[in-house]
C-alpha positions as semicolon CSV with decimal commas, in nm:
position;residue;x (nm);y (nm);z (nm)
1;M;-1,768;1,099;-3,180
2;T;-1,644;1,251;-3,503
3;G;-1,407;1,085;-3,745
4;D;-1,139;1,345;-3,661
5;H;-1,150;1,244;-3,294
6;Q;-1,119;0,879;-3,379
7;T;-0,839;0,925;-3,632
8;L;-0,624;1,153;-3,416
9;A;-0,673;0,952;-3,097
10;L;-0,598;0,625;-3,275
11;L;-0,288;0,786;-3,428
12;L;-0,162;0,889;-3,085
13;F;-0,243;0,542;-2,951
14;S;-0,039;0,393;-3,232
15;V;0,257;0,625;-3,165
16;F;0,267;0,531;-2,798
17;I;0,235;0,161;-2,873
18;A;0,515;0,186;-3,131
19;V;0,744;0,364;-2,884
20;T;0,679;0,115;-2,605
21;L;0,727;-0,182;-2,836
22;A;1,055;-0,029;-2,952
23;I;1,165;0,001;-2,589
24;T;1,068;-0,362;-2,530
25;T;1,260;-0,479;-2,838
26;W;1,569;-0,279;-2,740
27;V;1,565;-0,414;-2,386
28;S;1,506;-0,774;-2,497
29;R;1,825;-0,761;-2,705
30;R;2,031;-0,633;-2,409
31;R;1,887;-0,873;-2,151
32;R;2,118;-1,127;-1,990
33;G;1,845;-1,386;-1,938
34;S;1,873;-1,406;-1,558
35;T;1,590;-1,395;-1,305
36;E;1,741;-1,082;-1,148
37;E;1,726;-0,907;-1,485
38;F;1,370;-1,022;-1,558
39;Y;1,220;-0,955;-1,213
40;A;1,428;-0,656;-1,094
41;G;1,587;-0,501;-1,403
42;G;1,935;-0,582;-1,276
43;R;1,880;-0,344;-0,977
44;L;2,033;-0,064;-1,186
45;F;1,773;0,213;-1,159
46;S;1,838;0,539;-0,976
47;P;1,601;0,665;-0,703
48;M;1,460;0,930;-0,938
49;E;1,400;0,680;-1,220
50;N;1,241;0,434;-0,980
51;G;1,036;0,710;-0,817
52;F;0,890;0,807;-1,153
53;A;0,827;0,439;-1,229
54;I;0,652;0,386;-0,894
55;A;0,435;0,690;-0,962
56;G;0,363;0,556;-1,309
57;D;0,274;0,219;-1,163
58;Y;0,048;0,367;-0,895
59;M;-0,133;0,640;-1,090
60;S;-0,358;0,401;-1,273
61;A;-0,675;0,427;-1,477
62;A;-0,856;0,424;-1,143
63;S;-0,683;0,750;-1,056
64;F;-0,711;0,931;-1,387
65;L;-1,055;0,811;-1,491
66;G;-1,226;0,665;-1,185
67;I;-1,154;0,915;-0,907
68;S;-1,238;1,220;-1,116
69;G;-1,557;1,045;-1,226
70;L;-1,661;0,970;-0,868
71;I;-1,599;1,330;-0,763
72;A;-1,801;1,450;-1,062
73;L;-2,092;1,228;-0,957
74;F;-2,075;1,239;-0,575
75;G;-1,871;1,546;-0,488
76;Y;-1,715;1,542;-0,143
77;D;-1,754;1,166;-0,093
78;G;-1,542;1,101;-0,402
79;L;-1,249;1,276;-0,230
80;L;-1,197;0,971;-0,009
81;Y;-1,011;0,797;-0,290
82;S;-0,771;1,087;-0,349
83;V;-0,696;1,126;0,021
84;G;-0,674;0,752;0,092
85;F;-0,443;0,675;-0,200
86;L;-0,203;0,953;-0,093
87;V;-0,201;0,896;0,286
88;A;-0,122;0,528;0,225
89;W;0,228;0,623;0,113
90;L;0,322;0,738;0,461
91;I;0,293;0,376;0,577
92;V;0,501;0,262;0,281
93;L;0,767;0,525;0,353
94;F;0,805;0,472;0,727
95;L;0,731;0,101;0,772
96;V;0,788;-0,087;0,449
97;A;1,020;0,048;0,179
98;E;1,369;0,005;0,328
99;L;1,289;-0,308;0,528
100;V;1,135;-0,489;0,231
101;R;1,429;-0,396;0,009
102;N;1,676;-0,538;0,262
103;C;1,487;-0,858;0,347
104;G;1,351;-0,965;0,009
105;R;1,481;-1,050;-0,334
106;F;1,196;-1,032;-0,585
107;T;0,856;-1,079;-0,415
108;L;0,668;-1,041;-0,087
109;A;0,709;-1,412;-0,020
110;D;1,089;-1,363;-0,010
111;V;1,050;-1,137;0,294
112;V;0,844;-1,394;0,484
113;A;1,068;-1,681;0,372
114;A;1,369;-1,498;0,514
115;R;1,239;-1,603;0,856
116;M;1,033;-1,913;0,782
117;R;1,196;-2,077;0,480
118;E;0,896;-2,304;0,449
119;R;0,711;-2,407;0,132
120;P;0,356;-2,348;0,268
121;V;0,444;-1,988;0,354
122;R;0,573;-1,914;0,004
123;V;0,273;-2,083;-0,160
124;A;0,027;-1,886;0,055
125;A;0,196;-1,550;-0,011
126;G;0,222;-1,627;-0,382
127;A;-0,148;-1,717;-0,408
128;A;-0,248;-1,396;-0,229
129;S;-0,027;-1,184;-0,456
130;V;-0,175;-1,336;-0,771
131;T;-0,531;-1,277;-0,642
132;V;-0,462;-0,910;-0,567
133;S;-0,293;-0,863;-0,905
134;V;-0,586;-1,011;-1,097
135;L;-0,835;-0,785;-0,916
136;Y;-0,619;-0,482;-0,992
137;L;-0,587;-0,586;-1,356
138;V;-0,965;-0,610;-1,390
139;A;-0,998;-0,242;-1,299
140;Q;-0,750;-0,140;-1,568
141;M;-0,926;-0,354;-1,830
142;V;-1,262;-0,198;-1,743
143;G;-1,104;0,145;-1,791
144;A;-0,980;0,036;-2,134
145;G;-1,329;-0,077;-2,233
146;S;-1,488;0,252;-2,124
147;L;-1,225;0,448;-2,312
148;V;-1,275;0,273;-2,645
149;A;-1,654;0,294;-2,613
150;L;-1,622;0,672;-2,586
151;L;-1,363;0,689;-2,864
152;V;-1,556;0,498;-3,128
153;G;-1,892;0,631;-3,017
154;S;-2,019;0,283;-2,948
155;A;-2,099;0,116;-2,618
156;S;-2,134;-0,219;-2,789
157;Q;-2,006;-0,528;-2,614
158;Q;-1,801;-0,620;-2,918
159;A;-1,603;-0,292;-2,920
160;R;-1,521;-0,318;-2,551
161;T;-1,430;-0,684;-2,582
162;W;-1,176;-0,622;-2,858
163;M;-1,021;-0,331;-2,669
164;V;-0,980;-0,540;-2,354
165;I;-0,828;-0,827;-2,552
166;G;-0,590;-0,588;-2,728
167;V;-0,467;-0,440;-2,400
168;G;-0,421;-0,790;-2,261
169;A;-0,216;-0,898;-2,561
170;L;0,010;-0,592;-2,539
171;M;0,078;-0,638;-2,169
172;V;0,180;-1,000;-2,228
173;V;0,426;-0,884;-2,496
174;Y;0,578;-0,619;-2,266
175;V;0,627;-0,862;-1,979
176;A;0,730;-1,172;-2,172
177;F;0,993;-1,000;-2,387
178;G;1,100;-0,694;-2,188
179;G;1,076;-0,793;-1,822
180;M;1,121;-0,535;-1,548
181;R;1,357;-0,308;-1,740
182;A;1,118;-0,249;-2,030
183;T;0,823;-0,222;-1,792
184;T;1,007;0,040;-1,586
185;W;1,090;0,263;-1,880
186;I;0,733;0,235;-2,009
187;Q;0,611;0,347;-1,666
188;V;0,853;0,640;-1,659
189;V;0,734;0,759;-2,001
190;K;0,374;0,715;-1,893
191;A;0,427;0,908;-1,566
192;V;0,568;1,205;-1,757
193;L;0,279;1,199;-2,005
194;L;0,016;1,165;-1,731
195;M;0,156;1,446;-1,519
196;G;0,179;1,669;-1,825
197;G;-0,179;1,592;-1,929
198;A;-0,313;1,643;-1,576
199;V;-0,132;1,976;-1,537
200;A;-0,266;2,103;-1,872
201;M;-0,622;2,000;-1,789
202;T;-0,606;2,150;-1,438
203;V;-0,478;2,482;-1,573
204;L;-0,757;2,493;-1,833
205;V;-1,023;2,426;-1,567
206;L;-0,886;2,702;-1,344
207;V;-0,863;2,942;-1,639
208;R;-1,227;2,867;-1,725
209;F;-1,323;2,992;-1,377
210;H;-1,059;3,270;-1,371
211;G;-0,871;3,100;-1,088
212;D;-1,169;3,133;-0,852
213;I;-1,195;2,800;-0,664
214;N;-1,509;2,916;-0,487
215;A;-1,683;2,978;-0,820
216;L;-1,571;2,636;-0,942
217;L;-1,719;2,460;-0,638
218;N;-2,043;2,659;-0,641
219;T;-2,098;2,592;-1,011
220;A;-2,025;2,222;-0,960
221;A;-2,282;2,210;-0,679
222;E;-2,544;2,386;-0,892
223;R;-2,496;2,160;-1,195
224;S;-2,473;1,839;-0,993
225;G;-2,846;1,829;-0,922
226;H;-2,777;1,797;-0,547
227;G;-2,716;2,160;-0,451
228;R;-2,504;2,224;-0,142
229;D;-2,523;1,856;-0,048
230;F;-2,272;1,795;-0,328
231;L;-2,003;1,969;-0,122
232;A;-2,087;1,797;0,206
233;P;-2,022;1,441;0,329
234;G;-2,291;1,178;0,290
235;L;-2,408;1,195;-0,071
236;K;-2,277;0,845;-0,147
237;Y;-2,188;0,703;0,194
238;G;-2,419;0,881;0,438
239;G;-2,760;0,727;0,379
240;D;-2,774;0,466;0,658
241;W;-2,543;0,272;0,889
242;T;-2,452;0,032;0,608
243;S;-2,325;0,304;0,377
244;R;-2,139;0,476;0,662
245;L;-1,972;0,150;0,759
246;D;-1,886;0,099;0,392
247;F;-1,719;0,441;0,398
248;I;-1,504;0,338;0,694
249;S;-1,425;0,004;0,533
250;L;-1,315;0,168;0,208
251;G;-1,100;0,423;0,392
252;I;-0,919;0,154;0,589
253;A;-0,861;-0,051;0,274
254;L;-0,719;0,243;0,078
255;V;-0,482;0,355;0,353
256;L;-0,351;0,008;0,440
257;G;-0,371;-0,160;0,100
258;T;-0,081;0,013;-0,078
259;A;0,179;-0,148;0,150
260;G;0,051;-0,491;0,043
261;L;0,032;-0,440;-0,334
262;P;0,268;-0,687;-0,505
263;H;0,355;-0,464;-0,800
264;I;0,449;-0,177;-0,566
265;L;0,660;-0,397;-0,335
266;S;0,846;-0,544;-0,633
267;R;0,959;-0,195;-0,738
268;F;1,178;-0,165;-0,428
269;Y;1,400;-0,444;-0,560
270;T;1,494;-0,252;-0,875
271;V;1,730;-0,016;-0,690
272;P;2,071;-0,114;-0,550
273;T;2,025;-0,021;-0,181
274;A;1,762;0,036;0,088
275;R;1,852;0,406;0,098
276;S;1,773;0,424;-0,272
277;A;1,437;0,255;-0,206
278;R;1,349;0,517;0,054
279;R;1,453;0,801;-0,176
280;S;1,243;0,643;-0,452
281;V;0,938;0,666;-0,227
282;V;1,009;1,033;-0,154
283;W;1,020;1,106;-0,528
284;S;0,699;0,911;-0,586
285;I;0,514;1,083;-0,298
286;G;0,589;1,423;-0,451
287;L;0,460;1,317;-0,792
288;I;0,159;1,125;-0,658
289;G;0,062;1,403;-0,415
290;G;0,059;1,663;-0,689
291;F;-0,139;1,435;-0,917
292;Y;-0,415;1,357;-0,665
293;L;-0,460;1,726;-0,589
294;M;-0,520;1,774;-0,960
295;T;-0,779;1,493;-0,973
296;I;-0,987;1,694;-0,725
297;V;-0,986;1,995;-0,958
298;L;-1,067;1,774;-1,257
299;G;-1,355;1,600;-1,078
300;F;-1,525;1,919;-0,965
301;G;-1,437;2,074;-1,301
302;A;-1,625;1,796;-1,483
303;A;-1,929;1,853;-1,262
304;A;-1,915;2,230;-1,316
305;V;-1,844;2,232;-1,691
306;L;-2,041;1,927;-1,805
307;G;-2,288;1,864;-1,525
308;S;-2,321;1,538;-1,333
309;D;-2,610;1,419;-1,550
310;A;-2,402;1,448;-1,869
311;V;-2,119;1,252;-1,709
312;R;-2,359;0,982;-1,593
313;A;-2,528;0,966;-1,933
314;S;-2,195;0,889;-2,102
315;N;-2,094;0,626;-1,848
316;T;-2,303;0,535;-1,545
317;A;-1,990;0,485;-1,332
318;G;-1,834;0,817;-1,436
319;N;-1,527;0,662;-1,601
320;T;-1,540;0,898;-1,903
321;A;-1,564;1,230;-1,714
322;V;-1,206;1,343;-1,788
323;P;-1,208;1,275;-2,166
324;L;-1,545;1,453;-2,196
325;L;-1,411;1,744;-1,994
326;A;-1,111;1,766;-2,228
327;L;-1,343;1,779;-2,530
328;D;-1,539;2,070;-2,382
329;L;-1,233;2,264;-2,258
330;G;-1,074;2,240;-2,602
331;G;-1,367;2,408;-2,770
332;G;-1,641;2,148;-2,783
333;A;-1,739;1,868;-3,021
334;G;-1,628;1,929;-3,377
335;S;-1,368;2,195;-3,291
336;T;-1,000;2,147;-3,369
337;G;-0,896;2,229;-3,013
338;G;-1,149;1,988;-2,867
339;T;-1,042;1,714;-3,104
340;V;-0,673;1,758;-3,019
341;L;-0,720;1,781;-2,643
342;F;-0,961;1,488;-2,635
343;A;-0,722;1,276;-2,840
344;V;-0,427;1,366;-2,617
345;V;-0,618;1,285;-2,296
346;A;-0,754;0,960;-2,440
347;A;-0,403;0,859;-2,551
348;V;-0,260;0,943;-2,206
349;A;-0,534;0,737;-2,042
350;F;-0,456;0,450;-2,276
351;A;-0,084;0,482;-2,197
352;T;-0,175;0,476;-1,828
353;I;-0,364;0,151;-1,868
354;L;-0,090;-0,017;-2,069
355;A;0,188;0,080;-1,828
356;V;0,001;-0,024;-1,516
357;V;-0,116;-0,359;-1,652
358;A;0,242;-0,436;-1,756
359;G;0,367;-0,377;-1,400
360;I;0,089;-0,578;-1,239
361;T;0,126;-0,866;-1,484
362;L;0,500;-0,880;-1,418
363;A;0,442;-0,892;-1,042
364;S;0,182;-1,168;-1,072
365;S;0,393;-1,377;-1,312
366;A;0,687;-1,340;-1,071
367;S;0,468;-1,471;-0,789
368;V;0,359;-1,771;-0,997
369;A;0,710;-1,859;-1,116
370;H;0,928;-1,753;-0,824
371;D;0,694;-1,842;-0,536
372;L;0,457;-2,114;-0,654
373;Y;0,654;-2,300;-0,923
374;A;0,999;-2,266;-0,767
375;S;0,877;-2,387;-0,428
376;L;0,684;-2,685;-0,566
377;R;0,930;-2,819;-0,826
378;R;1,187;-3,080;-0,736
379;P;1,534;-2,925;-0,690
380;R;1,716;-3,159;-0,929
381;D;1,821;-2,908;-1,197
382;T;2,139;-2,704;-1,204
383;A;2,111;-2,338;-1,106
384;Q;2,123;-2,227;-1,469
385;D;1,858;-2,477;-1,579
386;A;1,639;-2,381;-1,285
387;Q;1,658;-2,012;-1,381
388;R;1,576;-2,091;-1,742
389;A;1,274;-2,300;-1,640
390;E;1,154;-2,034;-1,396
391;L;1,168;-1,764;-1,664
392;A;0,971;-1,983;-1,904
393;V;0,704;-2,037;-1,638
394;A;0,692;-1,661;-1,571
395;R;0,619;-1,589;-1,937
396;I;0,348;-1,857;-1,950
397;A;0,201;-1,719;-1,627
398;A;0,180;-1,372;-1,784
399;V;-0,043;-1,516;-2,057
400;A;-0,259;-1,707;-1,809
401;V;-0,305;-1,415;-1,570
402;G;-0,389;-1,187;-1,862
403;A;-0,654;-1,430;-1,985
404;V;-0,820;-1,449;-1,642
405;A;-0,817;-1,070;-1,604
406;I;-0,972;-1,025;-1,950
407;G;-1,253;-1,268;-1,868
408;L;-1,338;-1,095;-1,539
409;A;-1,314;-0,748;-1,694
410;L;-1,577;-0,837;-1,952
411;L;-1,817;-0,909;-1,664
412;A;-1,737;-0,591;-1,469
413;Q;-1,760;-0,327;-1,740
414;D;-2,035;-0,125;-1,571
415;L;-1,846;-0,077;-1,242
416;N;-1,635;0,228;-1,156
417;V;-1,265;0,152;-1,194
418;A;-1,169;0,332;-0,872
419;F;-1,424;0,122;-0,687
420;L;-1,275;-0,198;-0,835
421;V;-0,929;-0,092;-0,723
422;G;-1,073;-0,039;-0,374
423;L;-1,159;-0,410;-0,369
424;A;-0,802;-0,500;-0,471
425;F;-0,669;-0,277;-0,192
426;A;-0,896;-0,450;0,060
427;V;-0,765;-0,794;-0,037
428;A;-0,403;-0,669;-0,030
429;A;-0,449;-0,515;0,315
430;S;-0,621;-0,831;0,444
431;A;-0,384;-1,098;0,309
432;N;-0,045;-0,934;0,252
433;L;-0,004;-0,652;0,502
434;P;-0,058;-0,853;0,825
435;V;0,198;-1,122;0,736
436;L;0,444;-0,856;0,622
437;L;0,423;-0,651;0,943
438;F;0,426;-0,959;1,168
439;T;0,733;-1,092;0,988
440;L;0,923;-0,765;1,022
441;F;0,826;-0,665;1,376
442;W;0,703;-0,964;1,585
443;R;0,972;-1,184;1,736
444;R;0,737;-1,472;1,823
445;F;0,582;-1,502;1,476
446;T;0,581;-1,864;1,347
447;R;0,523;-2,050;1,022
448;R;0,167;-2,144;1,122
449;G;0,095;-1,782;1,208
450;A;0,221;-1,675;0,865
451;V;0,003;-1,926;0,676
452;W;-0,303;-1,852;0,890
453;S;-0,250;-1,478;0,849
454;V;-0,244;-1,495;0,468
455;Y;-0,538;-1,732;0,426
456;G;-0,724;-1,577;0,722
457;G;-0,733;-1,248;0,536
458;L;-0,749;-1,370;0,177
459;I;-1,036;-1,619;0,203
460;P;-1,274;-1,392;0,403
461;A;-1,199;-1,095;0,176
462;V;-1,271;-1,284;-0,146
463;T;-1,572;-1,463;0,005
464;L;-1,727;-1,141;0,133
465;V;-1,683;-0,975;-0,206
466;I;-1,860;-1,269;-0,371
467;L;-2,144;-1,245;-0,118
468;S;-2,171;-0,866;-0,144
469;P;-2,394;-0,641;-0,360
470;V;-2,096;-0,602;-0,596
471;V;-2,158;-0,949;-0,742
472;S;-2,536;-0,991;-0,713
473;G;-2,856;-0,841;-0,582
474;S;-2,844;-0,498;-0,745
475;P;-2,883;-0,352;-1,098
476;E;-2,513;-0,250;-1,102
477;A;-2,384;-0,592;-0,988
478;L;-2,175;-0,831;-1,195
479;F;-2,474;-1,065;-1,212
480;P;-2,780;-0,837;-1,182
481;G;-3,021;-1,122;-1,248
482;L;-2,908;-1,317;-0,942
483;D;-2,934;-1,240;-0,571
484;F;-2,714;-1,422;-0,320
485;A;-2,582;-1,107;-0,149
486;V;-2,588;-1,172;0,225
487;F;-2,300;-0,938;0,318
488;P;-2,431;-0,579;0,311
489;L;-2,105;-0,388;0,245
490;D;-1,947;-0,329;-0,095
491;N;-1,595;-0,326;0,048
492;P;-1,498;-0,605;0,293
493;G;-1,196;-0,431;0,448
494;V;-1,350;-0,347;0,786
495;V;-1,407;-0,721;0,848
496;S;-1,133;-0,899;0,652
497;I;-0,835;-0,679;0,750
498;P;-0,877;-0,733;1,127
499;L;-0,932;-1,103;1,054
500;G;-0,595;-1,121;0,878
501;F;-0,418;-0,979;1,183
502;L;-0,627;-1,189;1,424
503;M;-0,558;-1,515;1,243
504;G;-0,185;-1,438;1,230
505;W;-0,182;-1,386;1,605
506;L;-0,403;-1,690;1,673
507;G;-0,197;-1,919;1,451
508;T;0,119;-1,810;1,632
509;V;-0,009;-1,855;1,989
510;L;-0,160;-2,195;1,901
511;S;0,150;-2,313;1,717
512;A;0,327;-2,615;1,861
513;E;0,662;-2,493;1,729
514;A;0,853;-2,207;1,882
515;A;0,967;-1,912;1,677
516;D;1,328;-1,926;1,561
517;E;1,481;-1,646;1,769
518;A;1,814;-1,660;1,588
519;R;1,652;-1,627;1,246
520;H;1,440;-1,336;1,365
521;A;1,750;-1,161;1,497
522;E;1,925;-1,221;1,166
523;T;1,625;-1,083;0,974
524;E;1,604;-0,781;1,204
525;V;1,970;-0,693;1,155
526;R;1,938;-0,741;0,781
527;A;1,623;-0,528;0,765
528;L;1,776;-0,239;0,959
529;T;2,130;-0,241;0,823
530;G;2,112;-0,408;0,482
531;A;2,383;-0,657;0,575
532;G;2,346;-0,960;0,348
533;A;2,075;-0,799;0,131
534;A;2,052;-0,913;-0,231
């Protein structure tokens, strides 16, 4: 990497960081210091603003770097991520958005507590939300490490470590001082930048092949080293029954996981009404749909322009395919156009990482403070003192969660970021989605069913990941020198998601207590009409 690349990219990084820190400073001076302001931005955002913020929150480093990289390496099989991430929003739109906005206040646990109002339920939901958030954060940190390694021309552990630590420090600043309002505006700015960068890159790829999609796909197949197999299913997931089952498991996790992601659910509380929440989702689906269509072009474009071997040589997981593609499309290494386009794409990717980690960190700190701390402390303080203490805990939690994510990211730097997000989706779909759907739609659901549902999905999902080839038993594992992999699948969703639903049902039918019919009726009316919503 030439000095011009490094200087220009670092300059753009610095500009974005300066702008976002200015937003954070401005918001911190206007903040009222209430939990509603910190967690939900005062519920003052319009559907369009929130839709852009949701898109900015969702279109992560996994989308921009990871998906395109997987398509560049594995062709058709990499499309699963693009399709799964987009289809998942139909579930959010039709089953979750309005109902969650009406029933909750700040977090997923609020929705469940609307019926149960029990401490164990809130603690279980809070623990699951923090676990999902940390896994999601790890993926973003890995993307940051890959990006700086490409930027400075060094794959050294020290360079990646300092980049990951820097991203972690910035996200703590955004969350601790700016809260939801600053995080939202950072995500809006990032969504605009990302869509603009993706559109520019897509146009350049299509211009390179004179708008001929068939020529693009044929060239990608030729330069992939796999021939026509590159355009057919099975290159990554079609070898044996294990890989095919892994394909099904990943697909289920991607489609069902979005509705259980804490940082996505928390965005529905930033608008004033349930109708606004639904309109926010419509805005976000339009933006996200267009973006994932472009990742397909970028992935096959990287394979056609660079070749799969060149992508793999730069980063074995394919995380640097898009920046390398930008360098080539701009005129190649050493050219002014290549330098500018590479720097812009690298800066957009960096902005993507910063914005997403800020949203996830805010959601996890809210779960720690609002669900875990608030439910375990003794209610002896006044309301004002309790809010002040909860906000202090939220800021401390942001630091702690960031530290854990940094530590795990340093272990997982050789894994594809889209793959890591797939694990987070599996845990979200296993632990959060079953309890959410049971709470909203099952009249007989009880407190025991809620607790069993969360832990019955969370514990198997995390355990199976630990016992899978992701952690040990393969050269690409977190601990390649160890081998305690007894679970054959990389993604646990096909086992852990049904277990979450099964344990919720089993806990309910074996519960000695009867469900509170009156409270369910109250929750149902509130969910459907918004009467009494915060």
